[in-house]
Coordinates of C-alpha atoms in Angstrom, one line a residue:
G675 CA -7.3 9.4 30.4
S676 CA -6.7 9.4 26.7
K677 CA -7.8 7.4 23.9
G678 CA -6.6 3.6 23.9
V679 CA -5.3 4.2 27.1
N680 CA -6.8 1.0 28.8
K681 CA -6.7 -1.1 25.1
K682 CA -3.7 -2.9 25.1
H683 CA -2.0 -2.2 21.3
L684 CA 0.5 1.1 20.1
K685 CA -0.2 1.5 17.4
R686 CA 2.7 1.9 14.1
Y687 CA 1.1 2.9 11.1
L688 CA 4.0 2.3 8.9
S689 CA 2.8 0.0 6.3
R690 CA 1.6 3.0 4.3
I691 CA 4.4 4.7 2.0
L692 CA 4.2 8.2 1.8
L693 CA 3.4 9.4 -2.0
I694 CA 5.3 13.3 -1.5
L695 CA 5.8 13.5 -5.6
L696 CA 7.3 15.9 -6.6
L697 CA 6.7 16.3 -10.7
V698 CA 7.3 19.1 -12.8
M699 CA 3.5 18.9 -14.6
N700 CA 4.8 19.6 -18.2
S701 CA 7.4 16.8 -18.0
I702 CA 5.8 13.1 -18.0
A703 CA 7.5 10.6 -19.4
S704 CA 7.0 7.1 -19.3
Y705 CA 9.4 4.1 -18.4
G706 CA 9.2 0.7 -17.0
T707 CA 8.5 0.5 -13.6
H708 CA 5.4 1.2 -12.8
I709 CA 4.2 1.3 -8.9
F710 CA 4.4 5.0 -6.9
G711 CA 3.6 3.2 -2.6
G712 CA 1.2 1.5 -0.5
E713 CA 0.1 -0.3 2.0
L714 CA -0.3 -3.2 3.3
L715 CA -4.2 -3.4 6.0
Y716 CA -5.6 -6.5 7.9
T717 CA -8.8 -7.0 9.3
H718 CA -9.7 -9.4 12.4
I719 CA -12.3 -11.9 10.3
S720 CA -13.6 -14.2 13.5
G721 CA -11.4 -17.2 15.2
N722 CA -7.7 -16.8 14.1
T723 CA -8.5 -15.7 10.5
Y724 CA -7.3 -13.0 9.0
K725 CA -7.6 -10.8 5.7
V726 CA -5.0 -9.5 4.5
T727 CA -5.4 -6.3 2.3
L728 CA -2.5 -4.7 -0.6
T729 CA -3.4 -1.9 -2.5
L730 CA -0.4 -0.4 -5.0
Y731 CA -0.7 2.6 -6.3
G732 CA 0.2 2.2 -10.3
D733 CA 1.5 5.0 -12.4
C734 CA 0.0 5.6 -15.2
G735 CA 2.5 7.5 -17.2
A736 CA 4.8 3.7 -17.0
T737 CA 5.5 1.3 -20.3
N738 CA 1.9 0.5 -20.9
D739 CA 2.9 -3.6 -21.2
I740 CA 4.4 -3.0 -17.7
F741 CA 1.3 -1.9 -16.1
Q742 CA -0.9 -3.1 -18.0
S743 CA 0.7 -6.6 -15.3
L744 CA -0.9 -5.3 -12.6
Y745 CA -4.9 -6.0 -13.8
I746 CA -3.9 -9.3 -13.8
A747 CA -0.3 -9.2 -11.0
K748 CA -0.6 -12.7 -7.8
P749 CA 1.9 -10.6 -5.5
N750 CA 3.9 -13.2 -3.0
V751 CA 2.8 -12.5 0.6
N752 CA 4.9 -13.8 3.3
V753 CA 4.2 -14.6 6.5
Y754 CA 5.9 -14.7 9.1
I755 CA 5.6 -16.3 13.0
N756 CA 7.9 -15.2 15.5
D757 CA 10.9 -14.3 12.7
V758 CA 10.1 -18.2 11.4
L759 CA 8.3 -18.4 8.4
Y760 CA 4.7 -20.0 9.0
Q761 CA 3.6 -19.2 4.6
K762 CA 3.8 -18.0 1.6
R763 CA 0.2 -16.6 -0.3
T764 CA -0.5 -15.8 -3.4
F765 CA -3.0 -13.1 -3.0
K766 CA -5.8 -12.6 -5.8
V767 CA -6.9 -8.9 -7.5
E768 CA -10.2 -8.1 -5.8
S769 CA -10.6 -4.4 -8.1
A770 CA -8.1 -3.1 -10.2
G771 CA -7.9 0.2 -12.1
V772 CA -9.7 2.4 -10.2
E773 CA -8.4 6.2 -11.1
V774 CA -7.9 8.2 -8.3
S775 CA -5.2 10.5 -9.9
P776 CA -4.9 14.1 -7.8
V777 CA -6.0 16.6 -9.9
C778 CA -9.5 18.6 -10.2
P779 CA -12.2 17.3 -12.2
E780 CA -12.3 18.9 -14.4
Q781 CA -9.0 17.4 -15.8
I782 CA -9.7 14.3 -15.5
M783 CA -9.8 13.2 -19.1
N784 CA -6.6 15.6 -19.7
T785 CA -4.3 12.9 -17.0
T786 CA -1.9 9.6 -18.4
C787 CA -4.4 7.4 -17.8
N788 CA -6.5 8.7 -20.4
G789 CA -4.0 9.8 -23.0
G790 CA -3.0 13.1 -21.5
M791 CA 0.1 14.7 -19.7
L792 CA -0.4 15.5 -16.4
P793 CA 0.0 12.6 -13.9
G794 CA -2.1 9.6 -13.8
V795 CA -3.1 6.9 -10.6
K796 CA -4.9 3.5 -10.5
K797 CA -5.2 2.0 -7.2
F798 CA -4.7 -1.5 -7.4
V799 CA -6.6 -4.5 -4.5
Y800 CA -5.0 -8.1 -3.6
A801 CA -6.1 -9.5 -0.5
D802 CA -6.5 -13.2 0.9
T803 CA -7.6 -14.8 4.0
I804 CA -5.3 -16.2 5.8
T805 CA -6.0 -18.3 8.5
L806 CA -2.5 -18.4 12.1
S807 CA -2.0 -20.9 14.2
G808 CA -3.4 -19.4 17.4
P809 CA -1.6 -15.9 19.0
A810 CA 2.3 -14.5 18.5
K811 CA 3.8 -12.0 16.9
W812 CA 3.3 -11.8 13.4
R813 CA 4.6 -10.4 10.8
F814 CA 2.8 -9.8 6.5
I815 CA 5.8 -8.8 4.6
F816 CA 4.8 -8.5 0.3
T817 CA 8.2 -9.2 -1.0
G818 CA 7.8 -6.7 -4.1
N819 CA 7.6 -10.1 -5.9
M820 CA 4.4 -9.9 -8.8
N821 CA 4.6 -13.4 -10.0
T822 CA 5.1 -12.0 -12.9
T823 CA 6.9 -8.8 -12.6
Q824 CA 8.7 -7.0 -9.4
A825 CA 6.9 -3.9 -8.1
G826 CA 9.4 -1.3 -8.8
R827 CA 8.9 1.9 -8.1
S828 CA 8.2 5.3 -10.7
S829 CA 11.2 6.9 -12.2
N830 CA 8.2 9.4 -11.8
I831 CA 9.1 10.0 -7.9
T832 CA 11.7 12.3 -7.4
N833 CA 12.8 12.9 -3.8
I834 CA 14.1 9.7 -3.1
S835 CA 17.1 9.3 -4.6
G836 CA 16.7 5.7 -7.2
G837 CA 13.4 5.8 -7.4
G838 CA 13.6 4.3 -11.1
S839 CA 15.6 2.0 -9.9
S840 CA 13.9 0.1 -7.0
V841 CA 11.6 -2.6 -5.8
M842 CA 9.0 -2.5 -2.8
Q843 CA 9.0 -3.8 0.0
L844 CA 5.8 -4.3 2.3
E845 CA 5.8 -5.0 5.9
A846 CA 2.4 -4.7 8.1
A847 CA 3.3 -5.8 11.9
L848 CA 0.4 -8.7 13.7
D849 CA 0.9 -9.3 18.1
N850 CA -2.3 -11.9 18.9
T851 CA -0.5 -12.6 21.6
N852 CA -3.1 -9.9 24.4
G853 CA -6.0 -10.6 21.8
N854 CA -7.2 -10.5 18.3
N855 CA -6.1 -7.2 16.6
S856 CA -6.9 -5.1 13.1
S857 CA -4.3 -2.5 11.7
P858 CA -5.5 1.0 10.8
Q859 CA -7.2 1.6 7.7
Y860 CA -6.9 5.2 6.4
S861 CA -9.4 7.7 5.2
T862 CA -7.3 9.6 2.5
I863 CA -5.4 8.6 -0.6
P864 CA -2.5 8.9 -0.5
T865 CA -1.3 10.9 -4.0
P866 CA -1.0 14.4 -3.1
F867 CA 0.9 16.1 -6.1
Y868 CA 3.4 19.3 -4.6
C869 CA 5.1 22.4 -5.8
V870 CA 8.7 22.1 -5.5
N871 CA 10.5 24.7 -3.0
V872 CA 7.4 25.2 -1.2
E873 CA 6.4 24.1 2.6
E874 CA 3.3 21.6 2.9
Q875 CA 1.7 19.0 6.0
Y876 CA 0.0 15.6 4.7
N877 CA -2.4 13.9 6.8
H878 CA -2.5 10.3 6.6
G879 CA -5.8 9.9 8.2
A880 CA -4.7 7.1 10.3
I881 CA -8.4 5.5 11.5
D882 CA -8.1 2.5 14.4
A883 CA -11.6 0.7 14.9
D884 CA -10.7 -1.1 18.0
G885 CA -9.8 2.3 19.4
D886 CA -5.9 1.9 20.3
S887 CA -3.5 4.3 19.7
L888 CA -1.5 5.9 17.0
A889 CA 2.2 6.6 17.0

């Protein structure tokens, strides 16, 4: 049989926003909005305790004071049980400001993260440990509230309408009624840059530690 046929879950990994950034490389400007995309994932620790991790990818070309707020942000994540609010959580910084700009290594000092003109991206990770009350259908929802700012999408995202005037939200679902579970993890960094009008493919690189089927 196929992998995962006897497992209890068919997982959908929609908590990652695919970043297909169609950018004009020589016309980067600074914007007040500062988030390219993100991921919301959970890992079972023991019993009913889970580690929930929020990863955001910041646009180094954003307005400096707003971008700098990512280093001290305290994102809000709401936990729902069967569509009823269970807890409101404030996440803490786990790691901040790791550059993951999709440029050749010799060009890394020429990104906006380092004062250059090439698109620059930094990775920020926030996490919290949450103990659930028991088996149920759970949802973890990042509301876009960063405590002092909102997770506004970068204006440098040009393949969606109104990218610079919208707030990003993320949701991850957990059904542990048949046993504890962890969400898929990603082996790729979601910051590719593609050329305009050139067909491309992108692989999320999703890997499931439980061996569950992915769709």
